[in-house]
PDB file of C-alpha atoms in Angstrom:
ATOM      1  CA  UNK A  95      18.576 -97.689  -9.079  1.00  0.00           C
ATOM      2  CA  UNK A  96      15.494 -95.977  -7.337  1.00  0.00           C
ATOM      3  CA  UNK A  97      17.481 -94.303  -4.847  1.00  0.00           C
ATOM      4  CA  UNK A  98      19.460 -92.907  -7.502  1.00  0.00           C
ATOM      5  CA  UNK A  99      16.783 -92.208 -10.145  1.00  0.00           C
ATOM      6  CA  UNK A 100      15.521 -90.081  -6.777  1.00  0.00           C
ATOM      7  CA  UNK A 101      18.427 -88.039  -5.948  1.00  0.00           C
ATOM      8  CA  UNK A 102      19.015 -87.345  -9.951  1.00  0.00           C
ATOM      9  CA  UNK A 103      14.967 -85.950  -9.790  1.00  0.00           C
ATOM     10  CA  UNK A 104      16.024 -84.132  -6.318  1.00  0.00           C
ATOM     11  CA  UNK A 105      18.812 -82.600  -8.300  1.00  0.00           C
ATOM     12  CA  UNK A 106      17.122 -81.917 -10.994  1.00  0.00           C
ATOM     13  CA  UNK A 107      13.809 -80.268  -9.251  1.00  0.00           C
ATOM     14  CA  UNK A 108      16.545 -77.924  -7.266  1.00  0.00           C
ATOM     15  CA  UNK A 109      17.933 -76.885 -10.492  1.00  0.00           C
ATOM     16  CA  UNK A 110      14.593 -75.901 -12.235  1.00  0.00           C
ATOM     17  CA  UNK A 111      13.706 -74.163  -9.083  1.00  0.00           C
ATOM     18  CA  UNK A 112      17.104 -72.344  -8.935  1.00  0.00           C
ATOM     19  CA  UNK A 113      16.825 -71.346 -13.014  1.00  0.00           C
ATOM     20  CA  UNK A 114      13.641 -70.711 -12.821  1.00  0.00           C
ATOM     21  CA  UNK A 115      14.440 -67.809 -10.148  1.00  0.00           C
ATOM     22  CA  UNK A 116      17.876 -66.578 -11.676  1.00  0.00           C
ATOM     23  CA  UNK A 117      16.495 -66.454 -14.656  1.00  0.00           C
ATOM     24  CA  UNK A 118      13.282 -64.201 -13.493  1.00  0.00           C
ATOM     25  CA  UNK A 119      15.912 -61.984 -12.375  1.00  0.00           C
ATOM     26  CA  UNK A 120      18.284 -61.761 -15.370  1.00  0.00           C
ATOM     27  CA  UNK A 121      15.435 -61.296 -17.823  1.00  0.00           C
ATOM     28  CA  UNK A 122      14.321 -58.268 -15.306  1.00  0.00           C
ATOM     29  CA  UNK A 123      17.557 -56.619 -15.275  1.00  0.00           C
ATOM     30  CA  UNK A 124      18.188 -56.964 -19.116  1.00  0.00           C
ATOM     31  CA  UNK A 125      16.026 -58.201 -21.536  1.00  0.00           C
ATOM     32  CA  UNK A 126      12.858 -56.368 -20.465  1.00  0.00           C
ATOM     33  CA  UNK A 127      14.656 -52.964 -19.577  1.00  0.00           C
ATOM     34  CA  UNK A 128      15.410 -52.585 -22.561  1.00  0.00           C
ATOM     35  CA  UNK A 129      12.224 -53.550 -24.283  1.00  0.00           C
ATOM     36  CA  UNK A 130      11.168 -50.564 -22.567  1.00  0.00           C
ATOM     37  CA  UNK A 131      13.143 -48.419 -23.842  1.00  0.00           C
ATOM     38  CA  UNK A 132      12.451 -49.758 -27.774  1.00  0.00           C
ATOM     39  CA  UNK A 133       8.861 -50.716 -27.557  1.00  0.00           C
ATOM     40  CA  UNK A 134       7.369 -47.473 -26.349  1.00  0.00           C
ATOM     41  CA  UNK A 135       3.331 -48.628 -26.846  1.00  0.00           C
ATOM     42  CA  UNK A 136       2.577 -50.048 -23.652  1.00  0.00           C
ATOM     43  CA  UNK A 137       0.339 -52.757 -25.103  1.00  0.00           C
ATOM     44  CA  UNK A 138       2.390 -53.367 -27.710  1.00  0.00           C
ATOM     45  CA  UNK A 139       5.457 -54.024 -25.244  1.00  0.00           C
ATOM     46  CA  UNK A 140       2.724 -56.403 -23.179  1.00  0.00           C
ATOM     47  CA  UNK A 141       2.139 -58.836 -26.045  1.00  0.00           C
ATOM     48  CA  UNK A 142       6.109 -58.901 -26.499  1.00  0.00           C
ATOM     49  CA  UNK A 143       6.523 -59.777 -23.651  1.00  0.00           C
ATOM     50  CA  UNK A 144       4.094 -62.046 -22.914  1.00  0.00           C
ATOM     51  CA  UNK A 145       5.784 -64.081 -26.247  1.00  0.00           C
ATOM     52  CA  UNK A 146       8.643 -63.888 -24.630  1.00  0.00           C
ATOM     53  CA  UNK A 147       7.584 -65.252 -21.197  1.00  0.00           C
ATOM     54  CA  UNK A 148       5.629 -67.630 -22.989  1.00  0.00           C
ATOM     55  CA  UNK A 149       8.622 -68.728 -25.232  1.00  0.00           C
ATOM     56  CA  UNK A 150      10.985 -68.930 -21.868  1.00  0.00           C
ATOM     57  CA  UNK A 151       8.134 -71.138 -20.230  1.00  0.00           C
ATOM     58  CA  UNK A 152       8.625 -73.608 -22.689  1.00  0.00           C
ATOM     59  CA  UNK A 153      11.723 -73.805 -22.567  1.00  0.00           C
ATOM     60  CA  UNK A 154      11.481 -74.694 -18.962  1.00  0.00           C
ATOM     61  CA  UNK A 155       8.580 -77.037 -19.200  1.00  0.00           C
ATOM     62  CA  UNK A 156      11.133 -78.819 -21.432  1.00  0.00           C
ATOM     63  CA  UNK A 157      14.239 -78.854 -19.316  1.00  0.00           C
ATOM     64  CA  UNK A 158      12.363 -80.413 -16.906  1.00  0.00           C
ATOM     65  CA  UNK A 159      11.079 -82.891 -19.077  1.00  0.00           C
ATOM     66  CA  UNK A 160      14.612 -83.685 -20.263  1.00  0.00           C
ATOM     67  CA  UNK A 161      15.533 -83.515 -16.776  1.00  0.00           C
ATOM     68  CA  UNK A 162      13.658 -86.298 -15.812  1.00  0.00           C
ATOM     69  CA  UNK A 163      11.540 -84.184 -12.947  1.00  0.00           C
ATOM     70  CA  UNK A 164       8.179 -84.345 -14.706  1.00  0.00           C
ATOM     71  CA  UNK A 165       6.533 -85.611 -17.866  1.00  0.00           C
ATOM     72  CA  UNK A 166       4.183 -83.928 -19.906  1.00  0.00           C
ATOM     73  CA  UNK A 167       0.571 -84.799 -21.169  1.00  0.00           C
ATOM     74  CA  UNK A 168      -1.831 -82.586 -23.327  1.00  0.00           C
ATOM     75  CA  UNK A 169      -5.292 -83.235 -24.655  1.00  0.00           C
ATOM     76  CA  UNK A 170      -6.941 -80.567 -26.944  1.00  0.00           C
ATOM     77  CA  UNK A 171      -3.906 -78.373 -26.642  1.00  0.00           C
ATOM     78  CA  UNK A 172      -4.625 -76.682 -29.958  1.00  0.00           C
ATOM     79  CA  UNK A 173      -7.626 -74.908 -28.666  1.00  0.00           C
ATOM     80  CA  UNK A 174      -5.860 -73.451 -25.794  1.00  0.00           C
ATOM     81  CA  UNK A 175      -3.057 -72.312 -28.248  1.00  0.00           C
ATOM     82  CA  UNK A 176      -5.709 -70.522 -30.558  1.00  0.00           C
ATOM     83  CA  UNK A 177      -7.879 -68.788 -27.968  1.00  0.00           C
ATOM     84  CA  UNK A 178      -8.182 -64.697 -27.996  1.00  0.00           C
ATOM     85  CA  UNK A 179     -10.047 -63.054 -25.469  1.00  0.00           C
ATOM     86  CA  UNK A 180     -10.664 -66.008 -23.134  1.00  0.00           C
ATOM     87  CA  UNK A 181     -11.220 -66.819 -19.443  1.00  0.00           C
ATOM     88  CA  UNK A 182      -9.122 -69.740 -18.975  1.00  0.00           C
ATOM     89  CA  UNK A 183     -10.223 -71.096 -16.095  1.00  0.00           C
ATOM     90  CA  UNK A 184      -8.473 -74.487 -14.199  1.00  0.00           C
ATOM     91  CA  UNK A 185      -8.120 -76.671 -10.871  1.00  0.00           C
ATOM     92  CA  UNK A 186      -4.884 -75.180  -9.373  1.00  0.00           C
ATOM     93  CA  UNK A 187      -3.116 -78.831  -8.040  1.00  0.00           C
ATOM     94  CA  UNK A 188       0.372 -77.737  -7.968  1.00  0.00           C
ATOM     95  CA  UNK A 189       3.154 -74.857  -7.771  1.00  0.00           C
ATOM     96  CA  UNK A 190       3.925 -75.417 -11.820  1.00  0.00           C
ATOM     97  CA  UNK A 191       0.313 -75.220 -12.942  1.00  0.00           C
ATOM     98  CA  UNK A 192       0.673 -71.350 -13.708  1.00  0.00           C
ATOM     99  CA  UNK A 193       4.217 -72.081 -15.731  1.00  0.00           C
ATOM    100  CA  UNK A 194       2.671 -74.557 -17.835  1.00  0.00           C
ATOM    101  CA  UNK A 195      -0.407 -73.197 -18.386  1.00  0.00           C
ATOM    102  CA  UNK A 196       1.175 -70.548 -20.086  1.00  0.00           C
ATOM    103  CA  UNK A 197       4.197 -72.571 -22.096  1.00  0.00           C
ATOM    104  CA  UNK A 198       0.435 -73.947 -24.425  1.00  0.00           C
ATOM    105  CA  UNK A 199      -0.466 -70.184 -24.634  1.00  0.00           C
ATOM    106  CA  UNK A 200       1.320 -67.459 -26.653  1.00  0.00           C
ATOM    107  CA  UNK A 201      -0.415 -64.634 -25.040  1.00  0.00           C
ATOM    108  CA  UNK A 202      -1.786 -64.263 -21.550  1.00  0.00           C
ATOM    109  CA  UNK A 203      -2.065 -62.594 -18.158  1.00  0.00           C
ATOM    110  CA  UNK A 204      -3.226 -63.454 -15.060  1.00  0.00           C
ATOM    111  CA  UNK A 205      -3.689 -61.712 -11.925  1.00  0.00           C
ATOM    112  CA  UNK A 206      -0.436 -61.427  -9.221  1.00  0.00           C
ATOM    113  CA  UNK A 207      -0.112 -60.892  -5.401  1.00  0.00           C
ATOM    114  CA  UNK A 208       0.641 -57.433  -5.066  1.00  0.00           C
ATOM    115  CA  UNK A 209       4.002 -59.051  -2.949  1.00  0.00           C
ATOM    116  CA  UNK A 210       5.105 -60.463  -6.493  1.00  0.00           C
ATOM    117  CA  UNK A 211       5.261 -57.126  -7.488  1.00  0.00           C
ATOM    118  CA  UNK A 212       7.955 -56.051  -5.169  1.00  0.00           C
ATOM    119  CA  UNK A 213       9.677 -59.705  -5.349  1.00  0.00           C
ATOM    120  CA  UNK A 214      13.530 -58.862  -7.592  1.00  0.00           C
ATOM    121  CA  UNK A 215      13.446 -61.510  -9.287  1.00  0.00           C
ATOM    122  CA  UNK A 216       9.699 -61.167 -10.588  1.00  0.00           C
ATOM    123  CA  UNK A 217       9.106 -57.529 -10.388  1.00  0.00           C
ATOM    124  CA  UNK A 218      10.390 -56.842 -14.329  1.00  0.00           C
ATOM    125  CA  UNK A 219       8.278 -59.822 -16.049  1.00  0.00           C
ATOM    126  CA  UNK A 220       5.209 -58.900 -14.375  1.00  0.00           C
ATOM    127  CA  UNK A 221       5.634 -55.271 -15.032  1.00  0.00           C
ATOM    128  CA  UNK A 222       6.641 -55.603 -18.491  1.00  0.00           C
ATOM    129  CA  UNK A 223       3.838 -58.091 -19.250  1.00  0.00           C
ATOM    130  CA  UNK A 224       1.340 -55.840 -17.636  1.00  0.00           C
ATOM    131  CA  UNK A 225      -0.064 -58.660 -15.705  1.00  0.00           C
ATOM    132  CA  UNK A 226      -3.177 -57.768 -13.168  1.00  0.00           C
ATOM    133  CA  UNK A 227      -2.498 -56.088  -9.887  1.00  0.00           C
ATOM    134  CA  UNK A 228      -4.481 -57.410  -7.210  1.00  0.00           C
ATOM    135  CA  UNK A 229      -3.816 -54.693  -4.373  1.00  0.00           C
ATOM    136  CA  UNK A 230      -7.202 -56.036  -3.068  1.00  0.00           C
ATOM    137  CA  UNK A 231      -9.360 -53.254  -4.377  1.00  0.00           C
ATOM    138  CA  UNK A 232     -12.354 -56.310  -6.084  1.00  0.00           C
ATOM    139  CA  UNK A 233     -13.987 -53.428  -8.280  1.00  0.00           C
ATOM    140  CA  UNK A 234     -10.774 -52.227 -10.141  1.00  0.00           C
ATOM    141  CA  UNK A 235     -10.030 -55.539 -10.050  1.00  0.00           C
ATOM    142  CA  UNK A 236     -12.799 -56.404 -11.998  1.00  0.00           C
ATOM    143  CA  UNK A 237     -12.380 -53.174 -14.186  1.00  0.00           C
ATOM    144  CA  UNK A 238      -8.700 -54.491 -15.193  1.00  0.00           C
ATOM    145  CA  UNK A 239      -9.542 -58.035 -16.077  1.00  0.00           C
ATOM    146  CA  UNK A 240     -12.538 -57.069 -18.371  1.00  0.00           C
ATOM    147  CA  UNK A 241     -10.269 -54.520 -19.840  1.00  0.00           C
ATOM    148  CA  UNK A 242      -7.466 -57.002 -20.849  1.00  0.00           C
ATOM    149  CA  UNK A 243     -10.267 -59.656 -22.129  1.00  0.00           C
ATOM    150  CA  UNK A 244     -11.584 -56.685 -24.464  1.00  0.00           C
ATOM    151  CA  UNK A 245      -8.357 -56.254 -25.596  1.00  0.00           C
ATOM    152  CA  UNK A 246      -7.257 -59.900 -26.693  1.00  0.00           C
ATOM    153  CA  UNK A 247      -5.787 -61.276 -23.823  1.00  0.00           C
ATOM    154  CA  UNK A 248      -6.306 -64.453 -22.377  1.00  0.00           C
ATOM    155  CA  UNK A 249      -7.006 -64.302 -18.662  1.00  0.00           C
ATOM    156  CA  UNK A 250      -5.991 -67.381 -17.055  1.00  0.00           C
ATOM    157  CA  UNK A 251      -7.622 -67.627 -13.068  1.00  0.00           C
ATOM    158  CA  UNK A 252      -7.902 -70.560 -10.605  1.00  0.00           C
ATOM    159  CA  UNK A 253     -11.195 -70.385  -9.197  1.00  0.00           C
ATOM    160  CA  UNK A 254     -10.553 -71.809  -5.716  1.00  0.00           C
ATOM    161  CA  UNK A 255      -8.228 -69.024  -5.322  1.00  0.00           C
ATOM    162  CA  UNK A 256      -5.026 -71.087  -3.869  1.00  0.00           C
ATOM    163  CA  UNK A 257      -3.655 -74.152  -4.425  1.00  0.00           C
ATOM    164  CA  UNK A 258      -6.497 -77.302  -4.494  1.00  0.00           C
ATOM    165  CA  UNK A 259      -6.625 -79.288  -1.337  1.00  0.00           C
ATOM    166  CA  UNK A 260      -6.856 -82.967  -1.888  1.00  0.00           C
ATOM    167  CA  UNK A 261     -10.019 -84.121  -1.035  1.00  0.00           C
ATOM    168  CA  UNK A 262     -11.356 -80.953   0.288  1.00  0.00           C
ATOM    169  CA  UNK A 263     -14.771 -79.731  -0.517  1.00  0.00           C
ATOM    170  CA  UNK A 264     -14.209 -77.245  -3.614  1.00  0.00           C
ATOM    171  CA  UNK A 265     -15.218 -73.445  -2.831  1.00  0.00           C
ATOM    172  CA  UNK A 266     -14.914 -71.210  -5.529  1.00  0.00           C
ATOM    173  CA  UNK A 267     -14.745 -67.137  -5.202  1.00  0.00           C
ATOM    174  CA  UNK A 268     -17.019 -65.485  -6.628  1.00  0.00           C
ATOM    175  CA  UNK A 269     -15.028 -62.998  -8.000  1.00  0.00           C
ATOM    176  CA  UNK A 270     -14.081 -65.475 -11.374  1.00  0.00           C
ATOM    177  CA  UNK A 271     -17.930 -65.373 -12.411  1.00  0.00           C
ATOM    178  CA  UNK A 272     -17.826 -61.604 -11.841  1.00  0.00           C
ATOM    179  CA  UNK A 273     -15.433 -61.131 -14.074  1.00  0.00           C
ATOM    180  CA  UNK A 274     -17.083 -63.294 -16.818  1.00  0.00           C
ATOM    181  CA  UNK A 275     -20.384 -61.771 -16.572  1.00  0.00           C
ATOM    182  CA  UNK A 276     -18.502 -58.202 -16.259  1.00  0.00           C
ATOM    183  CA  UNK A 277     -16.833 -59.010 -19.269  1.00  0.00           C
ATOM    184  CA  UNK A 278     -18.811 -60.726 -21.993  1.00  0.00           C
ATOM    185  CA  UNK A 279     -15.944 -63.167 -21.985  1.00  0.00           C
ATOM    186  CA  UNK A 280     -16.237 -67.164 -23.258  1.00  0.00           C
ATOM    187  CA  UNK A 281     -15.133 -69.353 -20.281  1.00  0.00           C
ATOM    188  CA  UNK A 282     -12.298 -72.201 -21.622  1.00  0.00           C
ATOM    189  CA  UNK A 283     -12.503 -74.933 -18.963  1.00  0.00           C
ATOM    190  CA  UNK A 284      -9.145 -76.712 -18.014  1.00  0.00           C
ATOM    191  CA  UNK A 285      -8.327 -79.343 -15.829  1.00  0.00           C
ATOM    192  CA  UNK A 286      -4.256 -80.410 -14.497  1.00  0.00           C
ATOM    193  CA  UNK A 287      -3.629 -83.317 -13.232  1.00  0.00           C
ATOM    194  CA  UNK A 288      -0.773 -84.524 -11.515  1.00  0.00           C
ATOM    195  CA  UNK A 289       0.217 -88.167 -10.352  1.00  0.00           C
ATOM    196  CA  UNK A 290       1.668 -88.264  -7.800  1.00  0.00           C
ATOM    197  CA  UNK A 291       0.815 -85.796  -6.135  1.00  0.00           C
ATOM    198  CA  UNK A 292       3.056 -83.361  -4.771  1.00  0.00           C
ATOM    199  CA  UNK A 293       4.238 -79.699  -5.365  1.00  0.00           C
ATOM    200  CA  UNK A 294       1.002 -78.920  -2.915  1.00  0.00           C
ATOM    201  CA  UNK A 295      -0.346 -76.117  -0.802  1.00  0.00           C
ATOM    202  CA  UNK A 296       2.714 -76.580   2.145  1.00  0.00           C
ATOM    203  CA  UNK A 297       4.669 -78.424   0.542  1.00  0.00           C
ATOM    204  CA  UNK A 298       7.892 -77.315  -0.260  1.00  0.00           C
ATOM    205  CA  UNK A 299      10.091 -77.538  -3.361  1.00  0.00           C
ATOM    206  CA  UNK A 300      12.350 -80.296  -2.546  1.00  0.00           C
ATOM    207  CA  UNK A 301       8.970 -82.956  -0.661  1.00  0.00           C
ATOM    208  CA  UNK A 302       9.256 -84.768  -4.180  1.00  0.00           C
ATOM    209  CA  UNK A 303       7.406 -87.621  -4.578  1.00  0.00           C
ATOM    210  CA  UNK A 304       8.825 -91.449  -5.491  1.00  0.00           C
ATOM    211  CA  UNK A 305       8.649 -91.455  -9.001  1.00  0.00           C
ATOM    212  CA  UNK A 306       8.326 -88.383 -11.664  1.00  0.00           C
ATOM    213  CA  UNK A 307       5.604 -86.284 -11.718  1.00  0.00           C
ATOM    214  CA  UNK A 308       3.038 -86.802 -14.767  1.00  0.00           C
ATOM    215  CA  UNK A 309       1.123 -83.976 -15.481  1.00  0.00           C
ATOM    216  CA  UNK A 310      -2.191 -84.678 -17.996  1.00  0.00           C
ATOM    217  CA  UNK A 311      -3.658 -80.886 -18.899  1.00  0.00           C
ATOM    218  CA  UNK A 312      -6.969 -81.754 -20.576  1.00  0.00           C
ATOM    219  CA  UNK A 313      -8.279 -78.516 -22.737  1.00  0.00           C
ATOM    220  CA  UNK A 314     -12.065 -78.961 -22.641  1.00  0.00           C
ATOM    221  CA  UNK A 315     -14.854 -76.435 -24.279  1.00  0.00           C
ATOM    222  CA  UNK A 316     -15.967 -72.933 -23.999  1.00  0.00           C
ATOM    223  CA  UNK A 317     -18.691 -71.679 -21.774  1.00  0.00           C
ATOM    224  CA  UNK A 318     -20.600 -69.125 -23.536  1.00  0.00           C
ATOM    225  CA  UNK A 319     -21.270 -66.269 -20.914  1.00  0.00           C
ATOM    226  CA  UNK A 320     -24.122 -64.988 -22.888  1.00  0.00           C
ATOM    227  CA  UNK A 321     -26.659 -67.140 -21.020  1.00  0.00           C
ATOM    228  CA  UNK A 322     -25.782 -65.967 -17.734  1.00  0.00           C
ATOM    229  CA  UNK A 323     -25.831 -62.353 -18.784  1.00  0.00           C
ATOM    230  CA  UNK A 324     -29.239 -62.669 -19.851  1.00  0.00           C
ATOM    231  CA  UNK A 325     -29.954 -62.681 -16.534  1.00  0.00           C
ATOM    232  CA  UNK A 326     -31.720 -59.097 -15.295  1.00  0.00           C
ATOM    233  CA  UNK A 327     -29.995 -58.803 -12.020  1.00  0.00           C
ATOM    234  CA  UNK A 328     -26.143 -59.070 -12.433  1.00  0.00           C
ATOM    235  CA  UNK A 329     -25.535 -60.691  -8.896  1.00  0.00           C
ATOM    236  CA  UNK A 330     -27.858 -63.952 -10.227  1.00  0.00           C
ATOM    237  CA  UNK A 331     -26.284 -64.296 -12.931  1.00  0.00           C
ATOM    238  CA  UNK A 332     -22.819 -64.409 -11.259  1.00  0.00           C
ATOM    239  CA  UNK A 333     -24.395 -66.719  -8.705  1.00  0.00           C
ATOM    240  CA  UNK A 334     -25.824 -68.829 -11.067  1.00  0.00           C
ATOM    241  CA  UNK A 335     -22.479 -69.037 -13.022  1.00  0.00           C
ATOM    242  CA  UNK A 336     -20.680 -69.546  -9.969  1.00  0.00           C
ATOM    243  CA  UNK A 337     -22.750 -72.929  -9.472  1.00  0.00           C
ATOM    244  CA  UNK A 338     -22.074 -74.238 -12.977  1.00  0.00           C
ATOM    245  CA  UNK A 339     -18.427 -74.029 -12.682  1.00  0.00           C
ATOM    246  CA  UNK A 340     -18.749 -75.351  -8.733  1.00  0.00           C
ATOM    247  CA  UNK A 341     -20.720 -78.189 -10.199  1.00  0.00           C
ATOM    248  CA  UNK A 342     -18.148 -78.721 -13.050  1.00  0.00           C
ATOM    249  CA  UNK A 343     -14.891 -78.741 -11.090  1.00  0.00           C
ATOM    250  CA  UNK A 344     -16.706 -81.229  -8.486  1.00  0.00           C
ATOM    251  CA  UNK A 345     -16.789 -83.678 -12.068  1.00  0.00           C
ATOM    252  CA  UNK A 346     -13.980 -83.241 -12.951  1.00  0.00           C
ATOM    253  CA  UNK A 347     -11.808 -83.364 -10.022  1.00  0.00           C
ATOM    254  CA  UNK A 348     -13.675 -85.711  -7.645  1.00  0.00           C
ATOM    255  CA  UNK A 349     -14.284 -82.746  -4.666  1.00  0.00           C
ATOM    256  CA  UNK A 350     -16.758 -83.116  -2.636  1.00  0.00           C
ATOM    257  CA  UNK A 351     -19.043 -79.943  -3.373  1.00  0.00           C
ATOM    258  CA  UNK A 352     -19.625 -76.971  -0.733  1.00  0.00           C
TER     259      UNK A 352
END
C-alpha cells in the first residue's frame, strides 16, 4: 500500500506540474488576449486578472489536495484575504509557496525574473497582471513596488530572496525593508511550513518525499512601518527594519541568525 500510495502522489505531482504549465500557456494565448482587447484601463485589466489568477490558483491548490499530493493548513487566513495595500512578507520553503500564497489572496503582485517574462507559458499572466519587472535596475525597482502598494495591491516578497535553506543561517536583502520604508506600507508577516520537506532549492519536481506534503501557512500581524520611518536618515531606518524582520524569521523558522 505505501509503494502504491507513492507512485499515485508521483503521478499525481507530475500532473499538477504538467497543468500547471499547459495551463499558463492556454490562459496566455486566450483568455488574457482577449482581456486586452475588452479591458482597455491598464489597471483595471491588472486587478482582473489578478482575480483570475487568483481564482485559477485555487483551483489548483485544490486539485492537488484532491489529488492526494499535498494537504492544506491555514491559520488567520481571513486577514490575509482582507489586506489592501500590504507587504506580505514570508519564509520561501518550497516551489508552491508563491501559488498558494496567492490562492488566500484575491489581489496581488509580486516581483518576477525578468527570464519569466520571456518564458511562453508565463509571459501572458505576468504581463496581463502587471506583475513587477525585476531587470535588476534596485531604484526603479523600488519606484514600481511603492507604486503598486499606493495603488491597492498587495506585494507579496520572500525576504531571503530564493528558496530557504534548511538549517542555514537566514540572510535577508535589504531591498524588502527598502521598499517598506520607501513606501509607507504595513508589513503582514507569514510563515509556510511544510512537513516533509521537499520541493527545495535543487530539488526537482518529481524528489517527492514518503508521505504527502502538509503545508501549515500561519497569517500573523502587521508591522506598522511608521516607526521605522521616523527615523531621520532613510538607510537606518531600513537597517533597523531589516534586523526586526532578521530577528523575526530566526523565531519563527528556527535559522540560525547571520
Amino acid at each position: 500500500m505505501l509503494r502504491l500510495d507513492y507512485i499515485w502522489r508521483l503521478f499525481g505531482t507530475g500532473l499538477s506540474f504538467s497543468f500547471f504549465g499547459i495551463g499558463g500557456l492556454v490562459l496566455s494565448l486566450t483568455v488574457f488576449p482577449v482581456m486586452n482587447l475588452v479591458v482597455r484601463d491598464r489597471e483595471a485589466r491588472a486587478q482582473y486578472a489578478q482575480r483570475f489568477v487568483h481564482t485559477m490558483f485555487r483551483l489548483h491548490r485544490n486539485f492537488m489536495i484532491v489529488m492526494g499530493v499535498i494537504e492544506f493548513e491555514t491559520h488567520n487566513a481571513e486577514a490575509l484575504a482582507q489586506d489592501t495595500g500590504v507587504l506580505v512578507v514570508a519564509n520561501h520553503p518550497t516551489l508552491l509557496d508563491v501559488v498558494l500564497l496567492m490562492s488566500m489572496m484575491h489581489r496581488s503582485q509580486c516581483i518576477v525574473k525578468a527570464d519569466i517574462w520571456r518564458n511562453p507559458f508565463m509571459r501572458g499572466v505576468v504581463t496581463a497582471t502587471n506583475y513587477l519587472r525585476n531587470d535588476g535596475d534596485p531604484e526603479t525597482l523600488l519606484a514600481d513596488c511603492a507604486a503598486a502598494l499606493a495603488g491597492g495591491n498587495n506585494l507579496i516578497v520572500f525576504p531571503e530572496g530564493s528558496r530557504t535553506v534548511p538549517g542555514a543561517p537566514v540572510k535577508l536583502q535589504r531591498g524588502v525593508a527598502n521598499i517598506a520604508i520607501r513606501a509607507g506600507s504595513p508589513i503582514r508577516l507569514v510563515t509556510i511550513k511544510c512537513e516533509p520537506p521537499t520541493l527545495m532549492k535543487g530539488q526537482k519536481w518529481y524528489h517527492i518525499p514518503p508521505r504527502r506534503m502538509h503545508f501549515t501557512i500561519t497569517v500573523h500581524g502587521l508591522v506598522e512601518t511608521q516607526t521605522y520611518i521616523g527615523e531621520s536618515v532613510p538607510s537606518i531606518a531600513a537597517r533597523r527594519l531589516n534586523e526586526y524582520l532578521a530577528g523575526w524569521l530566526m523565531g519563527e523558522v528556527g535559522h540560525g541568525a547571520a
